[in-house]
mmCIF file of C-alpha atoms in Angstrom:
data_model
loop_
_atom_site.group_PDB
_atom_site.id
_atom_site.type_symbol
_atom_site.label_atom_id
_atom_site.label_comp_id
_atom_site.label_asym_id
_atom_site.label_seq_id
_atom_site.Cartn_x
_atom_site.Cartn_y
_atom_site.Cartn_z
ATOM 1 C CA UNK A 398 0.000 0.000 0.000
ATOM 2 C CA UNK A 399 1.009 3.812 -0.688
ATOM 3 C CA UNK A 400 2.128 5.534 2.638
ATOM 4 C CA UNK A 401 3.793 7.957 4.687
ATOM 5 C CA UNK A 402 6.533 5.976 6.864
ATOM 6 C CA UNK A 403 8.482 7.723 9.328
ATOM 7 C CA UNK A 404 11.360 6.046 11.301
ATOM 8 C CA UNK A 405 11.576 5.130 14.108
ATOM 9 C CA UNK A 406 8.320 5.732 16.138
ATOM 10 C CA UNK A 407 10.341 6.455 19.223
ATOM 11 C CA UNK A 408 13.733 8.414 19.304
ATOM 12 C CA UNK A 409 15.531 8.720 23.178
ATOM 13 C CA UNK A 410 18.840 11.305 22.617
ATOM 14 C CA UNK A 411 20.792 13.147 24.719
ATOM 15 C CA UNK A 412 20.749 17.187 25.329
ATOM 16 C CA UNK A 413 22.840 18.812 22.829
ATOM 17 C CA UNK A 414 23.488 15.452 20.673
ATOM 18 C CA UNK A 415 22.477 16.185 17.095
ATOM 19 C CA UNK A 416 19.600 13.878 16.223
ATOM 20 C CA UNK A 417 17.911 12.829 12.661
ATOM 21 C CA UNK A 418 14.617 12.040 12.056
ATOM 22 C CA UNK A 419 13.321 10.449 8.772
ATOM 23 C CA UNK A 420 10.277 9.800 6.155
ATOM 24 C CA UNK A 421 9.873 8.252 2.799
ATOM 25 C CA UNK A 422 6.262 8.175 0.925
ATOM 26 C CA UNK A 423 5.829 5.540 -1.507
ATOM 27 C CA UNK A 424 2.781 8.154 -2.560
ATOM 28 C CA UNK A 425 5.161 10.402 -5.298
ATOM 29 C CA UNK A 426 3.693 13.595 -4.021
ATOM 30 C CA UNK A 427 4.714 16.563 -4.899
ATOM 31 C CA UNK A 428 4.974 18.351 -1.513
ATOM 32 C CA UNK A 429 6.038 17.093 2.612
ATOM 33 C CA UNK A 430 5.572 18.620 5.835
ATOM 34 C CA UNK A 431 7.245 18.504 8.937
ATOM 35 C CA UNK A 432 4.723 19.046 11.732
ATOM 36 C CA UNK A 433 5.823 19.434 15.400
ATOM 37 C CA UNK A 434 3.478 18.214 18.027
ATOM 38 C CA UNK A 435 3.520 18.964 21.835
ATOM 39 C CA UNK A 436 1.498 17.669 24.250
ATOM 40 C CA UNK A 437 -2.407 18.281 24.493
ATOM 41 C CA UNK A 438 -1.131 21.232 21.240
ATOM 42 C CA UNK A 439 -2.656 21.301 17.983
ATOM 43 C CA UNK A 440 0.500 20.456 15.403
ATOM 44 C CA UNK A 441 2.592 23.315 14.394
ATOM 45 C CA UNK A 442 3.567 23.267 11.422
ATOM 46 C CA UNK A 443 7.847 23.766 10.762
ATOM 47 C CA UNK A 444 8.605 23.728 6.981
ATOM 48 C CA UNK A 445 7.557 22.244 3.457
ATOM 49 C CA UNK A 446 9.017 21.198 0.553
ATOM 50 C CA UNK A 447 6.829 21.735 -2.730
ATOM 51 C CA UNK A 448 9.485 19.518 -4.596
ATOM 52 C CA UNK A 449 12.679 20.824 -3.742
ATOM 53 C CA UNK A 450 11.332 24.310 -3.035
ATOM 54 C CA UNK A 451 12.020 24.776 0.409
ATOM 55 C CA UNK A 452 9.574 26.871 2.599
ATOM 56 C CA UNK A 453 10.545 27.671 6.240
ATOM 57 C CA UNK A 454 7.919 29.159 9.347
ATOM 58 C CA UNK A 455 9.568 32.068 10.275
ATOM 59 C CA UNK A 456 9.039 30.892 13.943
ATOM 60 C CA UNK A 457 10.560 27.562 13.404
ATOM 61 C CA UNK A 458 14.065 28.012 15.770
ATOM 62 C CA UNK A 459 17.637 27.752 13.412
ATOM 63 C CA UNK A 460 18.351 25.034 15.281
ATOM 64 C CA UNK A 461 15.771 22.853 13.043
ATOM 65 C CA UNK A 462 17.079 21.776 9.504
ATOM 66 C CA UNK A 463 15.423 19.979 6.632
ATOM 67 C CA UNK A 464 16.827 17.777 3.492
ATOM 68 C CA UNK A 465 14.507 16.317 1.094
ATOM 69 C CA UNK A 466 17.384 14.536 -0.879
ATOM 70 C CA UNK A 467 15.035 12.918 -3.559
ATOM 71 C CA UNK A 468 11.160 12.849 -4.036
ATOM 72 C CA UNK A 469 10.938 10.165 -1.441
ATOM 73 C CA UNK A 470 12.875 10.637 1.254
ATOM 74 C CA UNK A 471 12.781 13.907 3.837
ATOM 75 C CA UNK A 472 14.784 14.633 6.858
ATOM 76 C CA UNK A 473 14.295 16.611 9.935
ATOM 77 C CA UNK A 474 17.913 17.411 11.524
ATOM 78 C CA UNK A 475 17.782 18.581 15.177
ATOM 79 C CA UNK A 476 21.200 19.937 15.277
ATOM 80 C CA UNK A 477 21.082 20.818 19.401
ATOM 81 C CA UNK A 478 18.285 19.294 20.723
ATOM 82 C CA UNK A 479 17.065 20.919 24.146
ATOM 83 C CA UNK A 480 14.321 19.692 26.610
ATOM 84 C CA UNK A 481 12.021 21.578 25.118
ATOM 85 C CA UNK A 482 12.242 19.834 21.805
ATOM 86 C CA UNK A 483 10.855 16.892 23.267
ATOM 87 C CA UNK A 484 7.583 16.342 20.662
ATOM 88 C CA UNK A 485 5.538 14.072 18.576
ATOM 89 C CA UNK A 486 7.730 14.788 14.996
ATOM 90 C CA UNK A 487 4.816 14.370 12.028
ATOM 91 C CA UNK A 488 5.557 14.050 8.522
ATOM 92 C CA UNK A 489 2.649 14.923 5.836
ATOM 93 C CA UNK A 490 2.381 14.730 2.346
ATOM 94 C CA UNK A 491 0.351 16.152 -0.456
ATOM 95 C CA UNK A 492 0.011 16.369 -4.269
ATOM 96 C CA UNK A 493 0.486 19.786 -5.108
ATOM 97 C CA UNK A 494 -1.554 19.999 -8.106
ATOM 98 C CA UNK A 495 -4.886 20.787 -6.555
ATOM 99 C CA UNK A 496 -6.224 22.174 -3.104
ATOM 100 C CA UNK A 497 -8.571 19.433 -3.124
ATOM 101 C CA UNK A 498 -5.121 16.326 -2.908
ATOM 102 C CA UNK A 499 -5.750 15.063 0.494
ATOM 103 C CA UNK A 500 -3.062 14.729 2.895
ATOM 104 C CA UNK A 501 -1.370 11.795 4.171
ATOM 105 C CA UNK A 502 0.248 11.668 7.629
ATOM 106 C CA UNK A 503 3.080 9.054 8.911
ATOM 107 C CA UNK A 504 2.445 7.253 12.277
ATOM 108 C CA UNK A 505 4.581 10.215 13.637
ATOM 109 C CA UNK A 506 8.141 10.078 15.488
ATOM 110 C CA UNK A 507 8.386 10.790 19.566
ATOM 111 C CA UNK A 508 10.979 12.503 20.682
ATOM 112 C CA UNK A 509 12.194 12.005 24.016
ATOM 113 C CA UNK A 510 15.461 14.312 25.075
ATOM 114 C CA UNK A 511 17.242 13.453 28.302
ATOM 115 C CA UNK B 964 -6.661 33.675 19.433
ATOM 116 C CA UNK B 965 -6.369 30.294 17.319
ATOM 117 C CA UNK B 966 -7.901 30.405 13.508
ATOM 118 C CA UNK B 967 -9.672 27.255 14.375
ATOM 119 C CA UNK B 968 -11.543 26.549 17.586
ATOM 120 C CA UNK B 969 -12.985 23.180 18.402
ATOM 121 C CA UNK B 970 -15.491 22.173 21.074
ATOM 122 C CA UNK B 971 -15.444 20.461 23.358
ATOM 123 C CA UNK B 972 -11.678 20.174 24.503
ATOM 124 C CA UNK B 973 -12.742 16.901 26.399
ATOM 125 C CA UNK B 974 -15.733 14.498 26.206
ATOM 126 C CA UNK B 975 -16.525 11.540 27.529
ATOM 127 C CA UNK B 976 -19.768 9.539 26.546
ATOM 128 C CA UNK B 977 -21.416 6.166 27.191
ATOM 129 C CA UNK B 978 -20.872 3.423 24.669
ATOM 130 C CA UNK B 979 -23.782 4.106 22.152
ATOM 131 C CA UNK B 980 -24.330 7.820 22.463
ATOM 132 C CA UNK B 981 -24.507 9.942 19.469
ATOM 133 C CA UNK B 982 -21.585 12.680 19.788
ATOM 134 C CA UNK B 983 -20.769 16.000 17.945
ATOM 135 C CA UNK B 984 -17.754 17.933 17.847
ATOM 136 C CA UNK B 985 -17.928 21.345 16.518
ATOM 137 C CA UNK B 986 -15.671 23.515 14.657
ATOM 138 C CA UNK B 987 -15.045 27.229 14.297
ATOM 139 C CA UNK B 988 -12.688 29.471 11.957
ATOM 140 C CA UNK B 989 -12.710 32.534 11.299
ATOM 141 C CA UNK B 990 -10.568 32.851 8.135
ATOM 142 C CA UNK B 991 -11.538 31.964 4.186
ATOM 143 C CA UNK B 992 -10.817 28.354 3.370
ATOM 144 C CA UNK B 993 -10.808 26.181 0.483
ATOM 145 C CA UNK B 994 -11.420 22.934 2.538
ATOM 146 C CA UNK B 995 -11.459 22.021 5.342
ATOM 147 C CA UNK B 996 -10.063 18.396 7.212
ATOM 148 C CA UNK B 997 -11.484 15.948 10.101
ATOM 149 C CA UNK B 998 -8.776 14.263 11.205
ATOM 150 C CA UNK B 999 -8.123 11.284 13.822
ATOM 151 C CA UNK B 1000 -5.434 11.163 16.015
ATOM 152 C CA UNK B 1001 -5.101 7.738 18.719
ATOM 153 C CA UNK B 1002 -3.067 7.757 21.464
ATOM 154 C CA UNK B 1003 0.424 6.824 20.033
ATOM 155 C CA UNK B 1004 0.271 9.173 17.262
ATOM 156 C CA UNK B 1005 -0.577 8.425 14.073
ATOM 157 C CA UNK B 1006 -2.902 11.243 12.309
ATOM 158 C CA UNK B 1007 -5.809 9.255 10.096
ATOM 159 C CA UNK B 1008 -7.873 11.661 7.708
ATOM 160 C CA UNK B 1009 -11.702 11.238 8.199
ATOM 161 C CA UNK B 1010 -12.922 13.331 5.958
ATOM 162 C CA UNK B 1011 -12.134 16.940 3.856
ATOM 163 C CA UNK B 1012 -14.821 18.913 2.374
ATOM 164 C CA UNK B 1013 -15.463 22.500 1.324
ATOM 165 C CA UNK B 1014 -19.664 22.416 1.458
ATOM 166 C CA UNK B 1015 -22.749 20.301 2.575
ATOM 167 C CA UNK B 1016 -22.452 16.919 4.016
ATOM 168 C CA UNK B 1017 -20.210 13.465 3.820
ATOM 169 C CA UNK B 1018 -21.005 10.252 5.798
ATOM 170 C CA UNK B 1019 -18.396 7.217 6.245
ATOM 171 C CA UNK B 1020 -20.219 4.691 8.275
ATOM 172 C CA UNK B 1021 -21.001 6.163 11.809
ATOM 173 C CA UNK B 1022 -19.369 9.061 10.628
ATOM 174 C CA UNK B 1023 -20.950 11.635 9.775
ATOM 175 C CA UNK B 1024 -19.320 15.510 8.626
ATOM 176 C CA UNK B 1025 -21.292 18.898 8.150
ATOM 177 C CA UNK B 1026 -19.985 22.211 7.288
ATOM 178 C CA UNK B 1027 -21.497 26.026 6.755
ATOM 179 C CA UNK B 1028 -19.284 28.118 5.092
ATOM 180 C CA UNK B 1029 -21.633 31.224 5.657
ATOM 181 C CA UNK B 1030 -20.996 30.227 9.409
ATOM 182 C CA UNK B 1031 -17.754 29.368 9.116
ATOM 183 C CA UNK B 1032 -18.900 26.363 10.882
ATOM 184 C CA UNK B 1033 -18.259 22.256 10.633
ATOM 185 C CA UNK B 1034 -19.453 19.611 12.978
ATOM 186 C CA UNK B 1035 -18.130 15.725 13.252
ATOM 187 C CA UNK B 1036 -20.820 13.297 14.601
ATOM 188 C CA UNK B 1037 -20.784 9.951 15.461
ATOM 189 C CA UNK B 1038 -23.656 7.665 16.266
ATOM 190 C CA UNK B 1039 -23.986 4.985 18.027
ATOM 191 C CA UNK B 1040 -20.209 5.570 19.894
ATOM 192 C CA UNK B 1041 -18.041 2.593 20.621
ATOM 193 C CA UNK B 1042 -15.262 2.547 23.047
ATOM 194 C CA UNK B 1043 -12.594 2.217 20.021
ATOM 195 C CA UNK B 1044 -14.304 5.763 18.457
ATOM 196 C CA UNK B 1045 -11.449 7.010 21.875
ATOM 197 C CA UNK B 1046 -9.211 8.942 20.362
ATOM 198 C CA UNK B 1047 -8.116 12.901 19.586
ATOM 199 C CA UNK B 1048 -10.351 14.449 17.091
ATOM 200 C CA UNK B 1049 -8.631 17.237 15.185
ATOM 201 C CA UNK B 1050 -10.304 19.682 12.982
ATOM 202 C CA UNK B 1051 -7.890 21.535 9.898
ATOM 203 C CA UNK B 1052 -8.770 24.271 7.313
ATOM 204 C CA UNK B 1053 -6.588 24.943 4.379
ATOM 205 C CA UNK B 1054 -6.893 28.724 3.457
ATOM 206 C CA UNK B 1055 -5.190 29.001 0.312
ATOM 207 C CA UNK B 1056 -6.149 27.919 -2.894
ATOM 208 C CA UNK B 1057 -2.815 25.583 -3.757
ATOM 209 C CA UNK B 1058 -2.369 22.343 -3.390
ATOM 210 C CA UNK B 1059 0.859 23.027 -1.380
ATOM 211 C CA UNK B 1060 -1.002 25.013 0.937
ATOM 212 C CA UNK B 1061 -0.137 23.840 4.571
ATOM 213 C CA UNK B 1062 -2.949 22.773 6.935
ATOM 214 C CA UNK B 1063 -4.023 24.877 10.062
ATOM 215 C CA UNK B 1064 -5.157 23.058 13.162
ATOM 216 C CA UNK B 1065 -7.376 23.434 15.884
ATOM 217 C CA UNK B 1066 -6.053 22.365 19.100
ATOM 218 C CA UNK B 1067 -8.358 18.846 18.827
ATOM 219 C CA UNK B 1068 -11.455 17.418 21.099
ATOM 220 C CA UNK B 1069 -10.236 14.400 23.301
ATOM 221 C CA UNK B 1070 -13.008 12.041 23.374
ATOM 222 C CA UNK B 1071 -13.273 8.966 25.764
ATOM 223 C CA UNK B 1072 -16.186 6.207 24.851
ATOM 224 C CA UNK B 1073 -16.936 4.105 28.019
ATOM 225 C CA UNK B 1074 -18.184 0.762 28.107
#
């Protein structure tokens, strides 16, 4: 089946030890999001690629990087992670050819920083 | 204040009740997304739709766009409907346009 897959479901690092987080779609949309998701908090949203266009929240801190290295695969590099990175990481995708492309969303990534 | 409200924030019902969780916006959207979220995190769409009425089995979705208004029902609740329900309007007319979400309604069928 077409899908969102993120890996792995549950990430433990240290504070200050850089830390990568990955999906891959088997969907060949066009665009994927990188949603972060705090307790009892609606997901915020931190940056999307519309194919290798990359589009960054203006609130989303430098310390959060992104590489979408083919149409597959995206990355979400936490260069410095602090306790208050500690989040459900979700990845989305969408065709971008038409508002009405549903989205598709990975089982989501938790990220535990001790 | 939020773009998208939702209410309740938490409900609990017997098994078999009929539920409804409402959303509120208060921007111009193009469509606009029920989503499921159980505990452990994986986000399921339920439904996305930019007028009337869809059904999926107890499911059941209703929006006013002169309102800016969209309700989720379920009938006949079961203890597995337990999960986050999370209501998302896309504003823009793209298809890259990213999602905005309400904070979701917690919902907790007992048996």
């Amino acid at each position: 089946d077409a899908m969102v897959i993120q890996n792995p479901r549950y990430q433990v690092t240290q504070f200050g030890k850089p830390v990568t987080l990955s999906c891959s779609q088997t969907l060949n949309h066009n665009v994927m999001y990188w949603y972060q998701q705090k307790s009892s908090q609606a997901p915020k949203l931190l940056f999307h690629y519309y194919d290798k266009d990359f589009n960054n929240e203006a609130d989303t801190p430098d310390n959060f990087q992104s590489r979408r290295p083919n149409t597959s695969f995206c990355f979400l590099d936490i260069r410095s992670p602090g306790l208050g990175d500690a989040a459900m990481y979700l990845c989305a995708t969408s065709s971008g050819t038409g508002v009405w492309n549903g989205y598709t969303f990975g089982s989501g990534t938790r990220l535990t920083v001790v | 204040k939020n773009e998208v409200e939702q209410s309740p924030q938490n409900l609990t019902a017997q098994e078999g009740e009929f539920i409804t969780i409402n959303c509120s916006y208060s921007v111009g959207i193009s469509a606009l997304h029920w989503l499921q979220q159980h505990p452990g995190g994986g986000i399921v769409s339920l439904f996305m739709l930019s007028s009337g009425k869809k059904k999926h089995g107890r499911l059941i979705a209703t929006i006013n766009i002169q309102e800016k208004h969209s309700s989720l029902h379920i009938t006949a609740s079961h203890p597995r409907d337990s999960a986050v329900y999370i209501c998302a309007v896309r504003s823009g007319n793209s298809g890259n346009t990213p999602l905005v979400f309400g904070k979701g309604t917690r919902l907790s069928v007992i048996a």
